PDB file of C-alpha atoms in Angstrom:
ATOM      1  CA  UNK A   1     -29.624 -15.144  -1.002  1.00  0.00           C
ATOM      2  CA  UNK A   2     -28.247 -18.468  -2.445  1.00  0.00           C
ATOM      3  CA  UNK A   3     -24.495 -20.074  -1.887  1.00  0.00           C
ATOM      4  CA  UNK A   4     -22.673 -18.910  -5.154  1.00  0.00           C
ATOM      5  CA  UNK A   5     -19.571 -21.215  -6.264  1.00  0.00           C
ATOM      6  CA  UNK A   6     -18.372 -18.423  -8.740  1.00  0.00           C
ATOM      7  CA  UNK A   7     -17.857 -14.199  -8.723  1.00  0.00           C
ATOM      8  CA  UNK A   8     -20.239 -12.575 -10.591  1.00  0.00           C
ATOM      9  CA  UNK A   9     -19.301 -12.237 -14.169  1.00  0.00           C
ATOM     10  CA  UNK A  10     -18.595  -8.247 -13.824  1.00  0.00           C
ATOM     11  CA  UNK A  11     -16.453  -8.948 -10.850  1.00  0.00           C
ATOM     12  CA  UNK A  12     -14.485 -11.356 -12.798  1.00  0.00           C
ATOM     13  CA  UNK A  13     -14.174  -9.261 -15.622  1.00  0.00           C
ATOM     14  CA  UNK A  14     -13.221  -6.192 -13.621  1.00  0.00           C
ATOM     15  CA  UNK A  15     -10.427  -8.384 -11.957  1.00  0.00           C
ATOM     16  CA  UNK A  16      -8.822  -9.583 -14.966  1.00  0.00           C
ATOM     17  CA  UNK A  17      -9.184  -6.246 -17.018  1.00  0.00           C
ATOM     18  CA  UNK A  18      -7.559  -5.258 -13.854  1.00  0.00           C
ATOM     19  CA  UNK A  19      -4.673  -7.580 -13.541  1.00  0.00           C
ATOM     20  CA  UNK A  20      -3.697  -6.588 -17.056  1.00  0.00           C
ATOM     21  CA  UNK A  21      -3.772  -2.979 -16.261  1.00  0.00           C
ATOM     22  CA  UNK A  22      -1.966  -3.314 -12.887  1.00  0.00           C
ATOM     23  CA  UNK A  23       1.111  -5.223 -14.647  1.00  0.00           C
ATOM     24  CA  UNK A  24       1.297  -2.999 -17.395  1.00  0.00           C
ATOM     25  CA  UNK A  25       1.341  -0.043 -15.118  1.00  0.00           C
ATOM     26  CA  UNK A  26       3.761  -1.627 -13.197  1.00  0.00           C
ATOM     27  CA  UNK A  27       6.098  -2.054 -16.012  1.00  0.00           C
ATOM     28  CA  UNK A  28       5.444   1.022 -17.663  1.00  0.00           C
ATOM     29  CA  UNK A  29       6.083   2.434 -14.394  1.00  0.00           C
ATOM     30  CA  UNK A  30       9.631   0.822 -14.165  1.00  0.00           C
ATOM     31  CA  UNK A  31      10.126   1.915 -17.717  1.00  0.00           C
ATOM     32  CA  UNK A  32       9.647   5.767 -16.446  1.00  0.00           C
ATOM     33  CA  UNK A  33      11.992   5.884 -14.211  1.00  0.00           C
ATOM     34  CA  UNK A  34      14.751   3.892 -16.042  1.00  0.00           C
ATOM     35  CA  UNK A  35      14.629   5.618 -19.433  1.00  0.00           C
ATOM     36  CA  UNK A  36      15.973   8.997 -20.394  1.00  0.00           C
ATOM     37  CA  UNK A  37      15.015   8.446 -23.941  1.00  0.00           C
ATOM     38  CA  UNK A  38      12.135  10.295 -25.624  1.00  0.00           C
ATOM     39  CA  UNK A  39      10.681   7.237 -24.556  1.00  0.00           C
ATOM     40  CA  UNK A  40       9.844   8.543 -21.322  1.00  0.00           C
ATOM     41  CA  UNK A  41       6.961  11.021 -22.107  1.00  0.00           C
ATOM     42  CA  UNK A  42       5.451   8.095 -24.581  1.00  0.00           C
ATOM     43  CA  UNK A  43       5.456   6.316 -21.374  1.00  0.00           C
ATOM     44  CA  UNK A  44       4.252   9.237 -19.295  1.00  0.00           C
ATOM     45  CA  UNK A  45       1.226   9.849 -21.303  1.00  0.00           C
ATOM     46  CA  UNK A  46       0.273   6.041 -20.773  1.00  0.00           C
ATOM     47  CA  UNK A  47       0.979   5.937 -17.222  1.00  0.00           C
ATOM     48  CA  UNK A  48      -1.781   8.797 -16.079  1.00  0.00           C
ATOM     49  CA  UNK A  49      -4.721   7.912 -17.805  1.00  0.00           C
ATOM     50  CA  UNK A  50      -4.413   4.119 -17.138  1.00  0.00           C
ATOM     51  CA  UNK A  51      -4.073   5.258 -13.437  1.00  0.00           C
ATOM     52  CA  UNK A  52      -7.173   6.996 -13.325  1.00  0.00           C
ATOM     53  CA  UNK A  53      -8.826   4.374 -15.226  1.00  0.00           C
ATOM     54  CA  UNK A  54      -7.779   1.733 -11.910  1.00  0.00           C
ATOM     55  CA  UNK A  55      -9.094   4.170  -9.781  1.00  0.00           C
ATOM     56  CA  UNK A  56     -12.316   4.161 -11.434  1.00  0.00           C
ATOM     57  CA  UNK A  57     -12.299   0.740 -12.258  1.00  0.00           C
ATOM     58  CA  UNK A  58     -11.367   0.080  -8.570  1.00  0.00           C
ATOM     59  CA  UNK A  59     -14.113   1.945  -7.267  1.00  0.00           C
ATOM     60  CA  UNK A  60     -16.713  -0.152  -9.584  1.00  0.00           C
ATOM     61  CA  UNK A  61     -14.741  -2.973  -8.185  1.00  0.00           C
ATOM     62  CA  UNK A  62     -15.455  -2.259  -4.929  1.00  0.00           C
ATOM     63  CA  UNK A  63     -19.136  -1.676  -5.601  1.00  0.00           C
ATOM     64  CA  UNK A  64     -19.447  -5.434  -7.320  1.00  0.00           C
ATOM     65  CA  UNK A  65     -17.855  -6.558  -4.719  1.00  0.00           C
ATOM     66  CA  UNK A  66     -20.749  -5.308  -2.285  1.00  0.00           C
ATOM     67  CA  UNK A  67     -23.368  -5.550  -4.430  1.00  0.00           C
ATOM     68  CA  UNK A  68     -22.784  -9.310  -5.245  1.00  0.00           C
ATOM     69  CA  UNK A  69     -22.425 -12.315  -3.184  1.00  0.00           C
ATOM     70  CA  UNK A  70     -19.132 -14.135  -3.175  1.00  0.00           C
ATOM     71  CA  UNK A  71     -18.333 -17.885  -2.975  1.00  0.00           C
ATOM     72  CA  UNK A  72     -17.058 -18.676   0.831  1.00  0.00           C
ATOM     73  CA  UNK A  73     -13.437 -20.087   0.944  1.00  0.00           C
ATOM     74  CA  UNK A  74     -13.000 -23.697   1.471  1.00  0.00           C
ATOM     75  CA  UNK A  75     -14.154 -25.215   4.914  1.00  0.00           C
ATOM     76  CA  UNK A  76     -10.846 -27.204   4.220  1.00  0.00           C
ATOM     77  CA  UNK A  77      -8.534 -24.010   4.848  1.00  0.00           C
ATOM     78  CA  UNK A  78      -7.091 -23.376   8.276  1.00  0.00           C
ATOM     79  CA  UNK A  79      -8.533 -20.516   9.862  1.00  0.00           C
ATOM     80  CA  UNK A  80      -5.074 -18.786   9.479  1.00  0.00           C
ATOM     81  CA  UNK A  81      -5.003 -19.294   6.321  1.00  0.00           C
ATOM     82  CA  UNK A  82      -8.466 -17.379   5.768  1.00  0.00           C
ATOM     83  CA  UNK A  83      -7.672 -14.725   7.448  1.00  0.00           C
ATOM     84  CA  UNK A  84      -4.563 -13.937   5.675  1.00  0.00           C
ATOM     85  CA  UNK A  85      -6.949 -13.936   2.252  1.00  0.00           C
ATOM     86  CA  UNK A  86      -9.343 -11.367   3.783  1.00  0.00           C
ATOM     87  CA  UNK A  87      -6.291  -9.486   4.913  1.00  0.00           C
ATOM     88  CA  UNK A  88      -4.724  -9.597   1.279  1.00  0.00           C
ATOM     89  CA  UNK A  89      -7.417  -8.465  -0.376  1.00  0.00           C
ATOM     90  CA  UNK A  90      -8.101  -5.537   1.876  1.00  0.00           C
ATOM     91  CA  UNK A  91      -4.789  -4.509   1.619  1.00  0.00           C
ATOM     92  CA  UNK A  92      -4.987  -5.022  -2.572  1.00  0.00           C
ATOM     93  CA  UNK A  93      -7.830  -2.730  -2.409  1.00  0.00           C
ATOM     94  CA  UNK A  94      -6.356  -0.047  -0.480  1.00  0.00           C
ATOM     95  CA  UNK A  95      -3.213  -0.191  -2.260  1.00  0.00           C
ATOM     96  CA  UNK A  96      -5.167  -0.056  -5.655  1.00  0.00           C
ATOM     97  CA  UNK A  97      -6.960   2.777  -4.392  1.00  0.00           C
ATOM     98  CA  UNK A  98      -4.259   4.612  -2.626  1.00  0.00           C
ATOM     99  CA  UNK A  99      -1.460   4.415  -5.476  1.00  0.00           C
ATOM    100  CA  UNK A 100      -3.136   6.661  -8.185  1.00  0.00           C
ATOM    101  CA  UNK A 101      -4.699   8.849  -5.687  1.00  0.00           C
ATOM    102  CA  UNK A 102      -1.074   9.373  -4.500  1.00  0.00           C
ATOM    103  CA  UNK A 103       0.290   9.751  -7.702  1.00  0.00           C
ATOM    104  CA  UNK A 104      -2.617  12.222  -8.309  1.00  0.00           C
ATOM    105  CA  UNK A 105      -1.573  14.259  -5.242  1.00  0.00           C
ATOM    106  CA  UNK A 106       2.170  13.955  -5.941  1.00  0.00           C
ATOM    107  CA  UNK A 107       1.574  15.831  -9.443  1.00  0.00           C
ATOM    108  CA  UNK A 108      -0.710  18.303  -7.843  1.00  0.00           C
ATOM    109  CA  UNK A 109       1.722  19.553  -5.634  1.00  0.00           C
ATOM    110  CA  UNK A 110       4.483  19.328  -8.134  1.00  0.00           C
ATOM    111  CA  UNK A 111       2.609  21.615 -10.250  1.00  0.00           C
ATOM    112  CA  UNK A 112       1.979  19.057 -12.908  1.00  0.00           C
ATOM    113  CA  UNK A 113      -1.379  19.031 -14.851  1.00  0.00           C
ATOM    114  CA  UNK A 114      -3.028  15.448 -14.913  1.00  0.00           C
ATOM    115  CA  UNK A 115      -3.640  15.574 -18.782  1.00  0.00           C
ATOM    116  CA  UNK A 116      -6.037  12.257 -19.964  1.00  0.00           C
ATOM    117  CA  UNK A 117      -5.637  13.594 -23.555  1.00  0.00           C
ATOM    118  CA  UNK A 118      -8.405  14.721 -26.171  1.00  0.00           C
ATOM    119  CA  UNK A 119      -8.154  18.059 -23.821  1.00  0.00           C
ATOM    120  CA  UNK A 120      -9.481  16.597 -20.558  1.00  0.00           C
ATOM    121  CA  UNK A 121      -7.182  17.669 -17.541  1.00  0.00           C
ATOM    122  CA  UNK A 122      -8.427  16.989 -13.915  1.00  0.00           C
ATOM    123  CA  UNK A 123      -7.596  19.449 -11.503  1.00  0.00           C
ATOM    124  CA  UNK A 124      -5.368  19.574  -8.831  1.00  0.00           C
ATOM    125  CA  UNK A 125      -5.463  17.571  -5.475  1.00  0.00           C
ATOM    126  CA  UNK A 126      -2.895  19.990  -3.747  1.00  0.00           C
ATOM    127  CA  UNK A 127      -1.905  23.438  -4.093  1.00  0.00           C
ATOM    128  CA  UNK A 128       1.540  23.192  -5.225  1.00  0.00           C
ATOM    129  CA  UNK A 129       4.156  22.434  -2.576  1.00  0.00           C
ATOM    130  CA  UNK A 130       7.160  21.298  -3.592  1.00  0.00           C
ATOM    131  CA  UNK A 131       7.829  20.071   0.009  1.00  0.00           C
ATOM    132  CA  UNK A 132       4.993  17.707   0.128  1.00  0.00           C
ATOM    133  CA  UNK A 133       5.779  16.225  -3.594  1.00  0.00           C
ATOM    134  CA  UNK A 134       9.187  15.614  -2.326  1.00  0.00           C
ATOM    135  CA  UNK A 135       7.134  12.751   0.481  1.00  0.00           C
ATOM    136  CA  UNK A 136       4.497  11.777  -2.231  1.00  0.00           C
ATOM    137  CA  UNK A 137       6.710  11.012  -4.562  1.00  0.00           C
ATOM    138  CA  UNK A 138       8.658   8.557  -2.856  1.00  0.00           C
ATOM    139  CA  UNK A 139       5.504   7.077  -1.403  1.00  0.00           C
ATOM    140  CA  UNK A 140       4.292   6.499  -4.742  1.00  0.00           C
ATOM    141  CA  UNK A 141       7.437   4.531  -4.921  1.00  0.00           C
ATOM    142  CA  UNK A 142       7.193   2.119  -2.376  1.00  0.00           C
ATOM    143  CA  UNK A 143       3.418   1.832  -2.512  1.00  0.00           C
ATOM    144  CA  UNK A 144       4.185   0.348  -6.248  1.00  0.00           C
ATOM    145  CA  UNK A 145       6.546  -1.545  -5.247  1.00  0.00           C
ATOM    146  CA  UNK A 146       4.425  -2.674  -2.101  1.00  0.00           C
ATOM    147  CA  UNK A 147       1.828  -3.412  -4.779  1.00  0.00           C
ATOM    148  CA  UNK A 148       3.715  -5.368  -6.860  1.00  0.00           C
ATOM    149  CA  UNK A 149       4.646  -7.465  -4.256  1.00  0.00           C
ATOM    150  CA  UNK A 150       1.454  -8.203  -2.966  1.00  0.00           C
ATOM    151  CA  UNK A 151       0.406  -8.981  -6.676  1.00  0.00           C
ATOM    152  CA  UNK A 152       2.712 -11.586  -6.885  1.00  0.00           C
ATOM    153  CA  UNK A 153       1.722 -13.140  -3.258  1.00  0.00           C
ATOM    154  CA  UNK A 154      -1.870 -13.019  -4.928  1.00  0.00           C
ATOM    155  CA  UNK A 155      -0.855 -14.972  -7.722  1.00  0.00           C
ATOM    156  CA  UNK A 156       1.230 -17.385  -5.892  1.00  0.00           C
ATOM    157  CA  UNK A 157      -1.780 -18.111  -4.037  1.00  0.00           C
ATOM    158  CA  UNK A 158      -3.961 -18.104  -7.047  1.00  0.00           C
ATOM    159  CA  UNK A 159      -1.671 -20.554  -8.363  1.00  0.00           C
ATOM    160  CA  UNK A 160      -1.201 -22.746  -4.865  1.00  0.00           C
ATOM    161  CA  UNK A 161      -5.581 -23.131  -5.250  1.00  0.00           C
ATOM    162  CA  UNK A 162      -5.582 -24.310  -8.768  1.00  0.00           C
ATOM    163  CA  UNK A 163      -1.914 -26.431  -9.590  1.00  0.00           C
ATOM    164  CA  UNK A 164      -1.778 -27.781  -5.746  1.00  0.00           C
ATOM    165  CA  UNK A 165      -5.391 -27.734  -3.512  1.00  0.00           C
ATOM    166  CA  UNK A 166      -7.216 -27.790  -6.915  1.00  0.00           C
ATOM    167  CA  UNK A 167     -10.171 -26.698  -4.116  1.00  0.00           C
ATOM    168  CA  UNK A 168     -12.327 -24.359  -6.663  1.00  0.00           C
ATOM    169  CA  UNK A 169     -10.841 -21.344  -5.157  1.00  0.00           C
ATOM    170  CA  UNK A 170      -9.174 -20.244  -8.320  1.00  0.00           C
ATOM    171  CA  UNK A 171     -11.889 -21.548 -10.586  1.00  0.00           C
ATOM    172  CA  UNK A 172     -14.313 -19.193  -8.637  1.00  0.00           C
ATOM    173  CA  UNK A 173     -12.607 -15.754 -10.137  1.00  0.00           C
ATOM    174  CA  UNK A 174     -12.206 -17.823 -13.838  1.00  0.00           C
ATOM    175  CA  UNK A 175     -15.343 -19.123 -13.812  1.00  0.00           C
ATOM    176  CA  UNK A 176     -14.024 -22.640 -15.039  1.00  0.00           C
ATOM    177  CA  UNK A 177     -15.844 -25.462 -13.397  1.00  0.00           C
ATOM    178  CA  UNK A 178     -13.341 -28.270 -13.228  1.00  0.00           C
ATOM    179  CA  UNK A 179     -13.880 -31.525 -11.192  1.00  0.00           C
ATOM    180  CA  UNK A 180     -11.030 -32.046  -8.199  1.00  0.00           C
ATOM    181  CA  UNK A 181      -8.684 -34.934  -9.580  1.00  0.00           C
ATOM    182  CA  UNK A 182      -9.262 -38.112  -8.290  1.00  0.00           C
ATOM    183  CA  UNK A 183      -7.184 -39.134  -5.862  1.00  0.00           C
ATOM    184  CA  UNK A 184      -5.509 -42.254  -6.927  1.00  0.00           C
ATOM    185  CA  UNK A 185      -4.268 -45.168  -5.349  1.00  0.00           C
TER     186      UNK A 185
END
């Protein structure tokens, strides 16, 4: 199999339709727990089908992500520096996988049904336990807020490759092919 410079197309559009998702959920998230206003179950009915549709698009994610090649990282980048990028995005995957299964589990064993509308409910993770939803639903907490930050790390970096190292990293997931600036001088 060839060197590749750039993702595959359907991993790059699976990360971006992604992105958008995660940051809306994120927000519509913060808007559920900060609103008493009949505003809340508008929010609510968003905020369960958009999290199964991450897991699922997760999952396909994951499968792209194994069944194409991916460009390498820069020879330029400090061997630190690499590993903390492998490290991110394992621990993006896990927490994209991990965050709707948990809130999946947290309903579950709140007794809540996990409605997707037009009639299609998915059935329970848990039995109901009211002890175990009072753990999950924390954890939901501070994995989405764990997520967030991480997010934001990500796109710090993202924006470190293309503003500052201009090294192709960043045009690799866009697939923009820009020439490096010339030095001058």
């Amino acid at each position: 199999m060839k060197n590749v410079s750039h993702f595959h197309p359907l991993l790059r559009l699976v990360h971006w339709l992604m992105a958008l998702m995660i940051v809306a959920m994120l927000f519509i998230g913060v808007g559920m727990v900060s609103t008493v206003s009949s505003l809340h179950a508008f929010l609510y009915s968003l905020h369960k089908p958009l999290g199964v549709a991450l897991l699922v698009l997760v999952l396909l994610r994951l499968y792209l992500r194994f069944r194409y090649k991916k460009p390498a990282l820069p020879e330029s980048l400090p061997s630190l520096q690499k590993l903390m990028a492998h490290l991110s995005h394992w621990l993006l995957y896990g927490l994209m996988l991990a965050q709707p299964l948990v809130g999946w589990a947290m309903l579950s064993a709140a007794g809540y049904p996990i409605t997707l509308g037009a009639g299609i409910q998915l059935p329970p993770l848990l039995a109901k336990n009211i002890d175990l939803y009072a753990v999950l639903r924390p954890l939901h907490t501070a994995l989405a807020l764990l997520l967030f930050v991480t997010v934001m790390l990500h796109l710090a970096a993202a924006l470190f490759h293309a503003l500052i190292l201009r090294d192709g990293v960043f045009a690799s997931m866009t697939g923009y092919k820009s020439p490096r600036l010339k030095d001058e001088g």
